[in-house]
């Protein structure tokens, strides 16, 4: 389990910007499916744990990002905006929750 987590961490991208010396350029989502069995009650229980480390939003004008870093920053900002829309819809108990607006929110839809 720990080896898998470190493998994911090692594959994360980071880059220097004017705002941050080691700015994370990707989100990290670690999902563990857990199954337990109680020998006395003979009941199986299932659970899911998501550990999420989100890349930080970035003001592209202030960070002076260009090229690939600019596109990464835009993508990160879009995903965080989509996550904010989902959280807002859930807290307001709206009928429609926009999980499908981004891959990040799709992955976390059952969390």
mmCIF file of C-alpha atoms in Angstrom:
data_model
loop_
_atom_site.group_PDB
_atom_site.id
_atom_site.type_symbol
_atom_site.label_atom_id
_atom_site.label_comp_id
_atom_site.label_asym_id
_atom_site.label_seq_id
_atom_site.Cartn_x
_atom_site.Cartn_y
_atom_site.Cartn_z
ATOM 1 C CA UNK A 1 0.000 0.000 0.000
ATOM 2 C CA UNK A 2 2.726 2.447 0.985
ATOM 3 C CA UNK A 3 4.769 1.563 -2.112
ATOM 4 C CA UNK A 4 1.752 2.328 -4.307
ATOM 5 C CA UNK A 5 1.290 5.702 -2.635
ATOM 6 C CA UNK A 6 4.953 6.628 -3.090
ATOM 7 C CA UNK A 7 4.777 5.538 -6.726
ATOM 8 C CA UNK A 8 1.956 8.022 -7.296
ATOM 9 C CA UNK A 9 3.757 10.789 -5.410
ATOM 10 C CA UNK A 10 6.926 10.279 -7.474
ATOM 11 C CA UNK A 11 4.932 10.662 -10.704
ATOM 12 C CA UNK A 12 3.425 14.001 -9.697
ATOM 13 C CA UNK A 13 4.546 17.004 -11.639
ATOM 14 C CA UNK A 14 5.811 20.173 -10.026
ATOM 15 C CA UNK A 15 7.399 23.306 -11.401
ATOM 16 C CA UNK A 16 8.762 26.578 -10.152
ATOM 17 C CA UNK A 17 6.682 29.705 -10.596
ATOM 18 C CA UNK A 18 7.054 33.303 -9.458
ATOM 19 C CA UNK A 19 4.537 32.524 -6.692
ATOM 20 C CA UNK A 20 5.944 29.204 -5.456
ATOM 21 C CA UNK A 21 9.314 27.422 -5.637
ATOM 22 C CA UNK A 22 7.729 23.960 -6.011
ATOM 23 C CA UNK A 23 4.226 24.420 -7.338
ATOM 24 C CA UNK A 24 2.316 21.145 -7.711
ATOM 25 C CA UNK A 25 1.049 20.760 -11.286
ATOM 26 C CA UNK A 26 -1.330 17.873 -10.644
ATOM 27 C CA UNK A 27 -3.880 16.534 -8.212
ATOM 28 C CA UNK A 28 -3.268 13.294 -6.350
ATOM 29 C CA UNK A 29 -6.183 10.983 -5.577
ATOM 30 C CA UNK A 30 -5.552 7.752 -3.693
ATOM 31 C CA UNK A 31 -8.578 5.493 -3.306
ATOM 32 C CA UNK A 32 -8.616 2.411 -1.093
ATOM 33 C CA UNK A 33 -11.458 -0.087 -1.091
ATOM 34 C CA UNK A 34 -11.799 -1.775 2.284
ATOM 35 C CA UNK A 35 -13.630 -4.997 3.083
ATOM 36 C CA UNK A 36 -14.081 -6.459 6.547
ATOM 37 C CA UNK A 37 -15.763 -9.584 7.797
ATOM 38 C CA UNK A 38 -17.076 -10.038 11.332
ATOM 39 C CA UNK A 39 -16.701 -13.717 12.258
ATOM 40 C CA UNK A 40 -19.239 -13.467 15.061
ATOM 41 C CA UNK A 41 -22.059 -11.747 13.178
ATOM 42 C CA UNK A 42 -21.012 -13.099 9.759
ATOM 43 C CA UNK A 43 -21.479 -9.672 8.256
ATOM 44 C CA UNK A 44 -19.350 -8.318 5.427
ATOM 45 C CA UNK A 45 -18.790 -4.567 5.456
ATOM 46 C CA UNK A 46 -17.393 -2.523 2.616
ATOM 47 C CA UNK A 47 -15.972 0.971 2.592
ATOM 48 C CA UNK A 48 -14.057 3.384 0.430
ATOM 49 C CA UNK A 49 -11.456 5.894 1.562
ATOM 50 C CA UNK A 50 -10.244 8.701 -0.685
ATOM 51 C CA UNK A 51 -7.120 10.663 0.155
ATOM 52 C CA UNK A 52 -6.974 13.784 -2.007
ATOM 53 C CA UNK A 53 -4.163 16.296 -2.392
ATOM 54 C CA UNK A 54 -5.271 19.080 -4.719
ATOM 55 C CA UNK A 55 -2.906 21.240 -6.721
ATOM 56 C CA UNK A 56 -3.282 24.871 -5.704
ATOM 57 C CA UNK A 57 -5.033 27.432 -7.834
ATOM 58 C CA UNK A 58 -2.826 29.972 -9.510
ATOM 59 C CA UNK A 59 -3.239 33.494 -10.768
ATOM 60 C CA UNK A 60 -1.499 33.177 -14.087
ATOM 61 C CA UNK A 61 -0.741 36.892 -14.373
ATOM 62 C CA UNK A 62 1.002 36.978 -10.995
ATOM 63 C CA UNK A 63 2.903 33.718 -11.468
ATOM 64 C CA UNK A 64 4.069 34.761 -14.957
ATOM 65 C CA UNK A 65 3.350 31.238 -16.227
ATOM 66 C CA UNK A 66 3.904 30.684 -19.935
ATOM 67 C CA UNK A 67 3.460 27.877 -22.428
ATOM 68 C CA UNK A 68 2.894 24.459 -20.879
ATOM 69 C CA UNK A 69 2.809 25.873 -17.337
ATOM 70 C CA UNK A 70 0.094 28.333 -18.400
ATOM 71 C CA UNK A 71 -2.020 25.494 -19.814
ATOM 72 C CA UNK A 72 -1.486 23.409 -16.659
ATOM 73 C CA UNK A 73 -2.529 26.368 -14.491
ATOM 74 C CA UNK A 74 -5.681 26.875 -16.560
ATOM 75 C CA UNK A 75 -6.532 23.177 -16.275
ATOM 76 C CA UNK A 76 -5.950 23.170 -12.511
ATOM 77 C CA UNK A 77 -8.116 26.267 -12.099
ATOM 78 C CA UNK A 78 -10.931 24.720 -14.176
ATOM 79 C CA UNK A 79 -10.882 21.545 -12.094
ATOM 80 C CA UNK A 80 -10.938 23.467 -8.811
ATOM 81 C CA UNK A 81 -13.781 25.613 -10.111
ATOM 82 C CA UNK A 82 -15.746 22.477 -11.045
ATOM 83 C CA UNK A 83 -15.102 21.050 -7.568
ATOM 84 C CA UNK A 84 -16.330 24.304 -6.027
ATOM 85 C CA UNK A 85 -19.515 24.067 -8.122
ATOM 86 C CA UNK A 86 -20.134 20.522 -6.843
ATOM 87 C CA UNK A 87 -19.522 21.488 -3.217
ATOM 88 C CA UNK A 88 -21.829 24.479 -3.596
ATOM 89 C CA UNK A 89 -24.586 22.334 -5.132
ATOM 90 C CA UNK A 90 -24.271 19.784 -2.327
ATOM 91 C CA UNK A 91 -24.349 22.358 0.469
ATOM 92 C CA UNK A 92 -27.340 24.119 -1.119
ATOM 93 C CA UNK A 93 -29.071 20.723 -1.554
ATOM 94 C CA UNK A 94 -29.692 21.423 -5.232
ATOM 95 C CA UNK A 95 -31.488 18.803 -7.325
ATOM 96 C CA UNK A 96 -28.670 18.698 -9.885
ATOM 97 C CA UNK A 97 -25.046 18.254 -8.798
ATOM 98 C CA UNK A 98 -22.650 18.883 -11.730
ATOM 99 C CA UNK A 99 -20.331 15.882 -11.229
ATOM 100 C CA UNK A 100 -19.893 15.394 -14.984
ATOM 101 C CA UNK A 101 -18.372 18.832 -15.573
ATOM 102 C CA UNK A 102 -14.826 17.622 -14.932
ATOM 103 C CA UNK A 103 -12.852 14.387 -14.581
ATOM 104 C CA UNK A 104 -11.878 15.349 -10.997
ATOM 105 C CA UNK A 105 -15.490 15.658 -9.879
ATOM 106 C CA UNK A 106 -16.417 12.452 -11.696
ATOM 107 C CA UNK A 107 -13.713 10.569 -9.784
ATOM 108 C CA UNK A 108 -14.903 12.002 -6.470
ATOM 109 C CA UNK A 109 -18.648 11.714 -7.154
ATOM 110 C CA UNK A 110 -19.192 8.871 -4.698
ATOM 111 C CA UNK A 111 -16.817 10.196 -2.046
#
